[in-house]
GROMACS .gro file of C-alpha atoms in nm:
model
  457
    1UNK     CA    1  -1.937   1.023  -2.819
    2UNK     CA    2  -1.793   1.156  -2.494
    3UNK     CA    3  -1.705   0.916  -2.216
    4UNK     CA    4  -1.952   1.090  -1.982
    5UNK     CA    5  -2.231   1.033  -2.235
    6UNK     CA    6  -2.130   0.670  -2.276
    7UNK     CA    7  -2.133   0.621  -1.899
    8UNK     CA    8  -2.477   0.785  -1.877
    9UNK     CA    9  -2.623   0.577  -2.159
   10UNK     CA   10  -2.474   0.248  -2.041
   11UNK     CA   11  -2.567   0.293  -1.674
   12UNK     CA   12  -2.921   0.409  -1.760
   13UNK     CA   13  -2.976   0.125  -2.008
   14UNK     CA   14  -2.844  -0.128  -1.758
   15UNK     CA   15  -3.063   0.013  -1.480
   16UNK     CA   16  -3.368   0.006  -1.709
   17UNK     CA   17  -3.303  -0.359  -1.791
   18UNK     CA   18  -3.276  -0.439  -1.420
   19UNK     CA   19  -3.592  -0.242  -1.339
   20UNK     CA   20  -3.787  -0.407  -1.622
   21UNK     CA   21  -3.677  -0.751  -1.505
   22UNK     CA   22  -3.765  -0.676  -1.140
   23UNK     CA   23  -4.097  -0.512  -1.236
   24UNK     CA   24  -4.188  -0.812  -1.450
   25UNK     CA   25  -4.122  -1.044  -1.159
   26UNK     CA   26  -4.324  -0.821  -0.924
   27UNK     CA   27  -4.613  -0.796  -1.172
   28UNK     CA   28  -4.629  -1.169  -1.245
   29UNK     CA   29  -4.601  -1.249  -0.874
   30UNK     CA   30  -4.885  -1.007  -0.794
   31UNK     CA   31  -5.113  -1.152  -1.063
   32UNK     CA   32  -5.038  -1.510  -0.959
   33UNK     CA   33  -5.082  -1.451  -0.585
   34UNK     CA   34  -5.402  -1.247  -0.631
   35UNK     CA   35  -5.556  -1.506  -0.862
   36UNK     CA   36  -5.462  -1.785  -0.621
   37UNK     CA   37  -5.636  -1.600  -0.338
   38UNK     CA   38  -5.953  -1.564  -0.549
   39UNK     CA   39  -5.926  -1.929  -0.654
   40UNK     CA   40  -5.896  -2.043  -0.294
   41UNK     CA   41  -6.202  -1.836  -0.204
   42UNK     CA   42  -6.406  -1.986  -0.489
   43UNK     CA   43  -6.291  -2.338  -0.399
   44UNK     CA   44  -6.402  -2.277  -0.039
   45UNK     CA   45  -6.743  -2.163  -0.169
   46UNK     CA   46  -6.765  -2.478  -0.376
   47UNK     CA   47  -6.695  -2.699  -0.074
   48UNK     CA   48  -6.960  -2.519   0.131
   49UNK     CA   49  -7.217  -2.550  -0.151
   50UNK     CA   50  -7.152  -2.926  -0.187
   51UNK     CA   51  -7.215  -2.964   0.185
   52UNK     CA   52  -7.541  -2.766   0.154
   53UNK     CA   53  -7.654  -2.981  -0.140
   54UNK     CA   54  -7.604  -3.300   0.059
   55UNK     CA   55  -7.824  -3.166   0.338
   56UNK     CA   56  -8.112  -3.038   0.114
   57UNK     CA   57  -8.242  -3.198  -0.207
   58UNK     CA   58  -8.541  -2.976  -0.272
   59UNK     CA   59  -8.493  -2.747  -0.572
   60UNK     CA   60  -8.659  -2.437  -0.435
   61UNK     CA   61  -8.475  -2.447  -0.110
   62UNK     CA   62  -8.146  -2.518  -0.294
   63UNK     CA   63  -8.168  -2.191  -0.492
   64UNK     CA   64  -8.225  -2.007  -0.167
   65UNK     CA   65  -7.919  -2.177  -0.020
   66UNK     CA   66  -7.702  -2.085  -0.322
   67UNK     CA   67  -7.783  -1.714  -0.311
   68UNK     CA   68  -7.561  -1.633  -0.010
   69UNK     CA   69  -7.263  -1.768  -0.202
   70UNK     CA   70  -7.332  -1.565  -0.514
   71UNK     CA   71  -7.075  -1.296  -0.590
   72UNK     CA   72  -7.171  -0.941  -0.689
   73UNK     CA   73  -7.101  -1.024  -1.053
   74UNK     CA   74  -7.126  -1.394  -1.134
   75UNK     CA   75  -7.333  -1.707  -1.133
   76UNK     CA   76  -7.360  -2.049  -0.970
   77UNK     CA   77  -7.514  -2.337  -1.160
   78UNK     CA   78  -7.548  -2.711  -1.135
   79UNK     CA   79  -7.512  -2.913  -1.455
   80UNK     CA   80  -7.624  -3.277  -1.490
   81UNK     CA   81  -7.430  -3.552  -1.665
   82UNK     CA   82  -7.607  -3.466  -1.993
   83UNK     CA   83  -7.471  -3.112  -1.991
   84UNK     CA   84  -7.808  -2.954  -1.902
   85UNK     CA   85  -7.847  -2.688  -1.636
   86UNK     CA   86  -8.049  -2.823  -1.345
   87UNK     CA   87  -8.047  -2.507  -1.139
   88UNK     CA   88  -7.869  -2.176  -1.134
   89UNK     CA   89  -7.859  -1.841  -0.961
   90UNK     CA   90  -7.707  -1.534  -1.128
   91UNK     CA   91  -7.688  -1.157  -1.117
   92UNK     CA   92  -7.482  -1.125  -1.438
   93UNK     CA   93  -7.667  -1.221  -1.757
   94UNK     CA   94  -7.363  -1.133  -1.967
   95UNK     CA   95  -7.160  -1.409  -1.805
   96UNK     CA   96  -7.449  -1.659  -1.841
   97UNK     CA   97  -7.462  -1.595  -2.215
   98UNK     CA   98  -7.083  -1.581  -2.254
   99UNK     CA   99  -7.001  -1.906  -2.076
  100UNK     CA  100  -7.161  -2.230  -2.196
  101UNK     CA  101  -7.242  -2.502  -1.942
  102UNK     CA  102  -7.000  -2.797  -1.940
  103UNK     CA  103  -7.015  -3.129  -1.758
  104UNK     CA  104  -6.676  -3.238  -1.620
  105UNK     CA  105  -6.567  -3.539  -1.418
  106UNK     CA  106  -6.259  -3.361  -1.283
  107UNK     CA  107  -6.199  -3.039  -1.096
  108UNK     CA  108  -6.095  -2.748  -1.322
  109UNK     CA  109  -6.012  -2.379  -1.278
  110UNK     CA  110  -6.007  -2.143  -1.576
  111UNK     CA  111  -5.907  -1.780  -1.602
  112UNK     CA  112  -6.050  -1.582  -1.892
  113UNK     CA  113  -6.059  -1.225  -2.013
  114UNK     CA  114  -6.385  -1.067  -2.130
  115UNK     CA  115  -6.434  -0.728  -2.291
  116UNK     CA  116  -6.778  -0.596  -2.207
  117UNK     CA  117  -6.852  -0.241  -2.323
  118UNK     CA  118  -6.504  -0.207  -2.477
  119UNK     CA  119  -6.331  -0.265  -2.143
  120UNK     CA  120  -6.133  -0.562  -2.022
  121UNK     CA  121  -6.204  -0.775  -1.714
  122UNK     CA  122  -6.069  -1.092  -1.561
  123UNK     CA  123  -6.307  -1.376  -1.471
  124UNK     CA  124  -6.254  -1.705  -1.293
  125UNK     CA  125  -6.450  -2.019  -1.373
  126UNK     CA  126  -6.435  -2.306  -1.128
  127UNK     CA  127  -6.591  -2.645  -1.199
  128UNK     CA  128  -6.624  -2.913  -0.931
  129UNK     CA  129  -6.766  -3.264  -0.990
  130UNK     CA  130  -7.071  -3.369  -0.781
  131UNK     CA  131  -7.058  -3.731  -0.669
  132UNK     CA  132  -7.339  -3.953  -0.548
  133UNK     CA  133  -7.262  -4.302  -0.419
  134UNK     CA  134  -6.915  -4.285  -0.577
  135UNK     CA  135  -7.051  -4.183  -0.915
  136UNK     CA  136  -7.019  -3.837  -1.077
  137UNK     CA  137  -7.374  -3.722  -1.141
  138UNK     CA  138  -7.316  -3.354  -1.213
  139UNK     CA  139  -7.089  -3.050  -1.205
  140UNK     CA  140  -7.099  -2.745  -0.980
  141UNK     CA  141  -6.991  -2.443  -1.188
  142UNK     CA  142  -6.906  -2.108  -1.031
  143UNK     CA  143  -6.809  -1.804  -1.238
  144UNK     CA  144  -6.717  -1.464  -1.101
  145UNK     CA  145  -6.578  -1.141  -1.229
  146UNK     CA  146  -6.257  -1.032  -1.056
  147UNK     CA  147  -6.265  -0.653  -1.089
  148UNK     CA  148  -6.013  -0.608  -0.810
  149UNK     CA  149  -5.757  -0.808  -1.005
  150UNK     CA  150  -5.791  -0.590  -1.312
  151UNK     CA  151  -5.791  -0.273  -1.105
  152UNK     CA  152  -5.491  -0.390  -0.906
  153UNK     CA  153  -5.315  -0.481  -1.227
  154UNK     CA  154  -5.374  -0.135  -1.373
  155UNK     CA  155  -5.266   0.040  -1.051
  156UNK     CA  156  -4.956  -0.178  -1.022
  157UNK     CA  157  -4.862  -0.122  -1.386
  158UNK     CA  158  -4.897   0.252  -1.333
  159UNK     CA  159  -4.682   0.245  -1.020
  160UNK     CA  160  -4.416   0.024  -1.180
  161UNK     CA  161  -4.409   0.238  -1.495
  162UNK     CA  162  -4.375   0.555  -1.291
  163UNK     CA  163  -4.097   0.402  -1.080
  164UNK     CA  164  -3.919   0.286  -1.395
  165UNK     CA  165  -3.933   0.633  -1.550
  166UNK     CA  166  -3.830   0.791  -1.220
  167UNK     CA  167  -3.543   0.545  -1.197
  168UNK     CA  168  -3.435   0.629  -1.552
  169UNK     CA  169  -3.442   1.004  -1.477
  170UNK     CA  170  -3.253   0.957  -1.150
  171UNK     CA  171  -3.008   0.728  -1.329
  172UNK     CA  172  -2.940   0.993  -1.592
  173UNK     CA  173  -2.887   1.260  -1.326
  174UNK     CA  174  -2.683   1.029  -1.104
  175UNK     CA  175  -2.488   0.901  -1.404
  176UNK     CA  176  -2.403   1.255  -1.506
  177UNK     CA  177  -2.292   1.339  -1.152
  178UNK     CA  178  -2.095   1.015  -1.120
  179UNK     CA  179  -1.935   1.046  -1.462
  180UNK     CA  180  -1.826   1.402  -1.379
  181UNK     CA  181  -1.658   1.272  -1.063
  182UNK     CA  182  -1.494   0.988  -1.256
  183UNK     CA  183  -1.384   1.200  -1.549
  184UNK     CA  184  -1.266   1.501  -1.346
  185UNK     CA  185  -0.911   1.365  -1.291
  186UNK     CA  186  -0.892   1.266  -1.657
  187UNK     CA  187  -1.016   1.611  -1.760
  188UNK     CA  188  -0.755   1.767  -1.532
  189UNK     CA  189  -0.486   1.553  -1.694
  190UNK     CA  190  -0.607   1.655  -2.040
  191UNK     CA  191  -0.611   2.020  -1.934
  192UNK     CA  192  -0.260   1.990  -1.792
  193UNK     CA  193  -0.138   1.821  -2.109
  194UNK     CA  194  -0.287   2.096  -2.323
  195UNK     CA  195  -0.120   2.362  -2.103
  196UNK     CA  196   0.209   2.173  -2.126
  197UNK     CA  197   0.168   2.154  -2.505
  198UNK     CA  198   0.104   2.527  -2.531
  199UNK     CA  199   0.357   2.652  -2.276
  200UNK     CA  200   0.617   2.377  -2.289
  201UNK     CA  201   0.637   2.386  -1.909
  202UNK     CA  202   0.542   2.067  -1.716
  203UNK     CA  203   0.255   2.116  -1.474
  204UNK     CA  204   0.119   1.880  -1.210
  205UNK     CA  205  -0.245   1.811  -1.124
  206UNK     CA  206  -0.378   1.946  -0.796
  207UNK     CA  207  -0.520   1.649  -0.602
  208UNK     CA  208  -0.789   1.783  -0.370
  209UNK     CA  209  -0.870   1.460  -0.185
  210UNK     CA  210  -0.686   1.132  -0.138
  211UNK     CA  211  -0.953   0.882  -0.244
  212UNK     CA  212  -0.714   0.586  -0.289
  213UNK     CA  213  -0.897   0.467  -0.599
  214UNK     CA  214  -0.780   0.404  -0.956
  215UNK     CA  215  -0.849   0.761  -1.066
  216UNK     CA  216  -0.652   0.901  -0.776
  217UNK     CA  217  -0.376   0.657  -0.866
  218UNK     CA  218  -0.392   0.783  -1.225
  219UNK     CA  219  -0.347   1.143  -1.109
  220UNK     CA  220  -0.065   1.046  -0.872
  221UNK     CA  221   0.106   0.852  -1.152
  222UNK     CA  222   0.070   1.153  -1.384
  223UNK     CA  223   0.223   1.381  -1.121
  224UNK     CA  224   0.505   1.132  -1.068
  225UNK     CA  225   0.564   1.131  -1.443
  226UNK     CA  226   0.574   1.511  -1.441
  227UNK     CA  227   0.826   1.498  -1.156
  228UNK     CA  228   1.045   1.265  -1.360
  229UNK     CA  229   1.000   1.490  -1.661
  230UNK     CA  230   1.107   1.788  -1.451
  231UNK     CA  231   1.413   1.596  -1.338
  232UNK     CA  232   1.489   1.494  -1.696
  233UNK     CA  233   1.453   1.852  -1.821
  234UNK     CA  234   1.670   1.976  -1.539
  235UNK     CA  235   1.929   1.711  -1.620
  236UNK     CA  236   1.910   1.812  -1.985
  237UNK     CA  237   1.968   2.177  -1.895
  238UNK     CA  238   2.252   2.076  -1.666
  239UNK     CA  239   2.398   1.853  -1.938
  240UNK     CA  240   2.387   2.136  -2.192
  241UNK     CA  241   2.542   2.372  -1.939
  242UNK     CA  242   2.815   2.123  -1.843
  243UNK     CA  243   2.883   2.028  -2.205
  244UNK     CA  244   2.908   2.394  -2.302
  245UNK     CA  245   3.148   2.450  -2.013
  246UNK     CA  246   3.359   2.149  -2.111
  247UNK     CA  247   3.373   2.259  -2.474
  248UNK     CA  248   3.443   2.619  -2.385
  249UNK     CA  249   3.799   2.559  -2.259
  250UNK     CA  250   3.940   2.372  -2.563
  251UNK     CA  251   3.761   2.608  -2.801
  252UNK     CA  252   3.909   2.905  -2.615
  253UNK     CA  253   4.256   2.752  -2.643
  254UNK     CA  254   4.209   2.684  -3.016
  255UNK     CA  255   4.079   3.038  -3.077
  256UNK     CA  256   4.362   3.193  -2.874
  257UNK     CA  257   4.634   3.012  -3.070
  258UNK     CA  258   4.456   3.082  -3.399
  259UNK     CA  259   4.443   3.454  -3.310
  260UNK     CA  260   4.812   3.438  -3.214
  261UNK     CA  261   4.903   3.291  -3.553
  262UNK     CA  262   4.694   3.556  -3.730
  263UNK     CA  263   4.868   3.841  -3.544
  264UNK     CA  264   5.227   3.719  -3.554
  265UNK     CA  265   5.225   3.496  -3.860
  266UNK     CA  266   5.416   3.172  -3.896
  267UNK     CA  267   5.770   3.308  -3.920
  268UNK     CA  268   5.846   3.196  -3.564
  269UNK     CA  269   5.875   2.822  -3.619
  270UNK     CA  270   5.879   2.723  -3.249
  271UNK     CA  271   5.572   2.930  -3.170
  272UNK     CA  272   5.394   2.798  -3.481
  273UNK     CA  273   5.466   2.435  -3.392
  274UNK     CA  274   5.352   2.497  -3.033
  275UNK     CA  275   5.027   2.654  -3.158
  276UNK     CA  276   4.965   2.373  -3.408
  277UNK     CA  277   5.034   2.108  -3.140
  278UNK     CA  278   4.799   2.278  -2.891
  279UNK     CA  279   4.525   2.319  -3.153
  280UNK     CA  280   4.562   1.953  -3.254
  281UNK     CA  281   4.556   1.839  -2.889
  282UNK     CA  282   4.244   2.038  -2.804
  283UNK     CA  283   4.070   1.933  -3.127
  284UNK     CA  284   4.144   1.570  -3.040
  285UNK     CA  285   4.002   1.629  -2.694
  286UNK     CA  286   3.684   1.777  -2.843
  287UNK     CA  287   3.657   1.477  -3.077
  288UNK     CA  288   3.687   1.232  -2.785
  289UNK     CA  289   3.439   1.437  -2.583
  290UNK     CA  290   3.189   1.427  -2.871
  291UNK     CA  291   3.230   1.050  -2.897
  292UNK     CA  292   3.160   1.025  -2.524
  293UNK     CA  293   2.850   1.240  -2.565
  294UNK     CA  294   2.725   1.002  -2.835
  295UNK     CA  295   2.802   0.697  -2.618
  296UNK     CA  296   2.613   0.850  -2.327
  297UNK     CA  297   2.315   0.936  -2.548
  298UNK     CA  298   2.303   0.580  -2.684
  299UNK     CA  299   2.300   0.428  -2.335
  300UNK     CA  300   2.011   0.650  -2.223
  301UNK     CA  301   1.765   0.516  -2.483
  302UNK     CA  302   1.621   0.168  -2.509
  303UNK     CA  303   1.808  -0.005  -2.785
  304UNK     CA  304   1.819  -0.367  -2.889
  305UNK     CA  305   2.121  -0.537  -2.738
  306UNK     CA  306   2.293  -0.836  -2.892
  307UNK     CA  307   2.266  -1.077  -2.600
  308UNK     CA  308   2.469  -1.395  -2.607
  309UNK     CA  309   2.630  -1.628  -2.358
  310UNK     CA  310   2.979  -1.501  -2.273
  311UNK     CA  311   3.245  -1.715  -2.093
  312UNK     CA  312   3.368  -1.451  -1.850
  313UNK     CA  313   3.712  -1.590  -1.769
  314UNK     CA  314   3.829  -1.593  -2.130
  315UNK     CA  315   3.644  -1.266  -2.200
  316UNK     CA  316   3.808  -1.076  -1.911
  317UNK     CA  317   4.151  -1.217  -1.983
  318UNK     CA  318   4.137  -1.084  -2.341
  319UNK     CA  319   4.044  -0.737  -2.213
  320UNK     CA  320   4.322  -0.751  -1.952
  321UNK     CA  321   4.581  -0.835  -2.218
  322UNK     CA  322   4.474  -0.536  -2.429
  323UNK     CA  323   4.487  -0.298  -2.132
  324UNK     CA  324   4.827  -0.430  -2.020
  325UNK     CA  325   4.967  -0.348  -2.363
  326UNK     CA  326   4.799  -0.004  -2.370
  327UNK     CA  327   4.915   0.100  -2.020
  328UNK     CA  328   5.235  -0.105  -1.996
  329UNK     CA  329   5.118  -0.228  -1.658
  330UNK     CA  330   5.038  -0.568  -1.513
  331UNK     CA  331   4.685  -0.652  -1.397
  332UNK     CA  332   4.601  -0.936  -1.161
  333UNK     CA  333   4.306  -1.166  -1.244
  334UNK     CA  334   4.127  -1.394  -0.992
  335UNK     CA  335   3.850  -1.650  -1.031
  336UNK     CA  336   3.754  -1.973  -0.856
  337UNK     CA  337   3.542  -2.100  -1.145
  338UNK     CA  338   3.675  -2.079  -1.498
  339UNK     CA  339   3.338  -2.180  -1.642
  340UNK     CA  340   3.127  -1.885  -1.521
  341UNK     CA  341   2.921  -1.746  -1.808
  342UNK     CA  342   2.676  -1.457  -1.838
  343UNK     CA  343   2.411  -1.350  -2.089
  344UNK     CA  344   2.509  -1.002  -2.211
  345UNK     CA  345   2.596  -0.778  -2.505
  346UNK     CA  346   2.967  -0.846  -2.557
  347UNK     CA  347   3.063  -0.499  -2.687
  348UNK     CA  348   2.865  -0.314  -2.419
  349UNK     CA  349   3.000  -0.528  -2.135
  350UNK     CA  350   3.352  -0.481  -2.266
  351UNK     CA  351   3.299  -0.105  -2.270
  352UNK     CA  352   3.190  -0.110  -1.903
  353UNK     CA  353   3.489  -0.318  -1.791
  354UNK     CA  354   3.732  -0.096  -1.983
  355UNK     CA  355   3.579   0.219  -1.824
  356UNK     CA  356   3.615   0.077  -1.472
  357UNK     CA  357   3.966  -0.069  -1.520
  358UNK     CA  358   4.077   0.247  -1.704
  359UNK     CA  359   3.974   0.460  -1.404
  360UNK     CA  360   4.151   0.222  -1.165
  361UNK     CA  361   4.474   0.242  -1.367
  362UNK     CA  362   4.458   0.621  -1.397
  363UNK     CA  363   4.404   0.687  -1.026
  364UNK     CA  364   4.622   0.412  -0.879
  365UNK     CA  365   4.993   0.346  -0.915
  366UNK     CA  366   4.955   0.028  -0.711
  367UNK     CA  367   4.837  -0.316  -0.818
  368UNK     CA  368   4.492  -0.337  -0.984
  369UNK     CA  369   4.301  -0.664  -0.941
  370UNK     CA  370   4.002  -0.806  -1.129
  371UNK     CA  371   3.779  -1.075  -0.971
  372UNK     CA  372   3.511  -1.286  -1.144
  373UNK     CA  373   3.268  -1.440  -0.892
  374UNK     CA  374   2.908  -1.555  -0.859
  375UNK     CA  375   2.637  -1.597  -0.600
  376UNK     CA  376   2.284  -1.738  -0.613
  377UNK     CA  377   2.142  -1.444  -0.812
  378UNK     CA  378   2.430  -1.263  -0.980
  379UNK     CA  379   2.751  -1.296  -1.172
  380UNK     CA  380   2.993  -1.041  -1.026
  381UNK     CA  381   3.293  -0.866  -1.182
  382UNK     CA  382   3.494  -0.675  -0.920
  383UNK     CA  383   3.773  -0.427  -0.995
  384UNK     CA  384   3.987  -0.334  -0.696
  385UNK     CA  385   4.261  -0.071  -0.685
  386UNK     CA  386   4.475   0.058  -0.399
  387UNK     CA  387   4.509   0.415  -0.516
  388UNK     CA  388   4.399   0.756  -0.394
  389UNK     CA  389   4.038   0.653  -0.328
  390UNK     CA  390   3.731   0.876  -0.330
  391UNK     CA  391   3.627   1.110  -0.048
  392UNK     CA  392   3.308   0.998   0.130
  393UNK     CA  393   3.130   1.324   0.037
  394UNK     CA  394   3.185   1.256  -0.334
  395UNK     CA  395   3.072   0.892  -0.353
  396UNK     CA  396   2.699   0.975  -0.392
  397UNK     CA  397   2.774   1.211  -0.683
  398UNK     CA  398   3.032   0.998  -0.863
  399UNK     CA  399   2.782   0.870  -1.123
  400UNK     CA  400   2.659   1.216  -1.222
  401UNK     CA  401   2.755   1.353  -1.564
  402UNK     CA  402   3.078   1.555  -1.578
  403UNK     CA  403   3.137   1.498  -1.208
  404UNK     CA  404   3.505   1.469  -1.125
  405UNK     CA  405   3.655   1.434  -0.779
  406UNK     CA  406   3.982   1.604  -0.870
  407UNK     CA  407   3.924   1.827  -1.172
  408UNK     CA  408   4.292   1.918  -1.212
  409UNK     CA  409   4.400   1.555  -1.207
  410UNK     CA  410   4.114   1.462  -1.439
  411UNK     CA  411   4.241   1.709  -1.699
  412UNK     CA  412   4.588   1.553  -1.673
  413UNK     CA  413   4.446   1.203  -1.727
  414UNK     CA  414   4.201   1.314  -1.995
  415UNK     CA  415   3.892   1.243  -1.787
  416UNK     CA  416   3.564   1.415  -1.869
  417UNK     CA  417   3.335   1.274  -1.599
  418UNK     CA  418   3.125   1.071  -1.847
  419UNK     CA  419   3.271   0.722  -1.808
  420UNK     CA  420   3.086   0.614  -1.494
  421UNK     CA  421   2.746   0.752  -1.609
  422UNK     CA  422   2.788   0.554  -1.932
  423UNK     CA  423   2.882   0.241  -1.736
  424UNK     CA  424   2.581   0.282  -1.506
  425UNK     CA  425   2.343   0.318  -1.802
  426UNK     CA  426   2.483   0.009  -1.972
  427UNK     CA  427   2.436  -0.193  -1.653
  428UNK     CA  428   2.074  -0.074  -1.638
  429UNK     CA  429   2.026  -0.194  -1.996
  430UNK     CA  430   2.141  -0.537  -1.876
  431UNK     CA  431   1.903  -0.524  -1.575
  432UNK     CA  432   2.212  -0.522  -1.354
  433UNK     CA  433   2.367  -0.271  -1.120
  434UNK     CA  434   2.701  -0.114  -1.036
  435UNK     CA  435   2.819  -0.074  -0.678
  436UNK     CA  436   3.112   0.132  -0.556
  437UNK     CA  437   3.298   0.128  -0.226
  438UNK     CA  438   3.594   0.353  -0.158
  439UNK     CA  439   3.804   0.493   0.121
  440UNK     CA  440   4.018   0.797   0.063
  441UNK     CA  441   4.387   0.712   0.059
  442UNK     CA  442   4.324   0.334   0.059
  443UNK     CA  443   4.161   0.255  -0.273
  444UNK     CA  444   3.835   0.180  -0.451
  445UNK     CA  445   3.630  -0.131  -0.527
  446UNK     CA  446   3.373  -0.133  -0.810
  447UNK     CA  447   3.139  -0.433  -0.845
  448UNK     CA  448   2.940  -0.507  -1.161
  449UNK     CA  449   2.640  -0.727  -1.080
  450UNK     CA  450   2.474  -0.902  -1.374
  451UNK     CA  451   2.163  -1.122  -1.337
  452UNK     CA  452   2.241  -1.490  -1.357
  453UNK     CA  453   2.029  -1.597  -1.655
  454UNK     CA  454   2.194  -1.935  -1.696
  455UNK     CA  455   2.361  -2.184  -1.469
  456UNK     CA  456   2.734  -2.229  -1.480
  457UNK     CA  457   2.849  -2.514  -1.700
   0.00000   0.00000   0.00000
């Protein structure tokens, strides 16, 4: 079943329930109020008749006095304490035969339904005790048909039924109109998705009015997702283009030397060794580049990290020792608290630190310093070098893939412009961030901020 149909059915059913409940209350209130009005009128008649009876005891004159109080369809009768009718006036023989006389010592009002000639009518029977010297000697009984009540009931039922049906029809029409308004953004999203599926080209929804409701928010969120998808696709295209460009140079070198060996043979030992060395060097470079591609791809997907509590002082000192051996250079380590610890993936965090320190060593002949610090929210690892620095215009682009400030120098140092993007992605996986400050000719400072999950011990 479509959502629009569900909305129509549910809203109409709910409205019908509300209308039925309200109509029932209106109907019962009408019947009760109308009957109470008739009852009050009959009770007033009874009081007037009792007063007349106290003033006149003669039977003939009493009948004459009762006639003015007789309804168009009813009777008035006086019943003694033996249950016999002493006197009565009537213009409705059907009621006289239908209702038996009854002596009562207490006041009583009864509502009954009769069905003369196949129809249905409401009647009211009121019985009032007649007292004489403090003793109940008889009962005044008044019975009347209430045709207005039955007529009013039928008219009211007709009106309420018509209103209920009209409400149901209007609810269906309004529900259809409302559901179309509600579903339109969803339908647009579905249509856009189907077009994207068929064409493979992301397409945004055209928002005609800013309604600031949930559906508008849904459309805005969808468009924002499409924007991000566009950016991702553009980055993917750029990545493929950059990767192809990076691979093109070593492959060209390999092909050139291979062609040279094919043309001239291997008789020239020096040339052959030079070609083999160049081919091996470029092949190694391609291998490293491929490994970097894989590292970058892994950091751009959500993967389960092996989080554990790492004592940073000991952890950083081990890394520093390895790098000092690899580069044959001394690194300076600073910390004011040897017991700082952080919750992180040990291998990933090590990879980030090596990337940052490796860059500092490559682009600085001066001292490189590593600081381990903390504040209220973060554990901070800072790497400071006093090398060539980064131009201000390049700082915003430094974390982009394949971006290199000095491409000639990067080729000499083996840089491919993938280290910092990998480091940034790893920090995102740790819900941390990486900050960089640099001044050309004075040096660079890179700060790794990791959330402080545990207190220092």
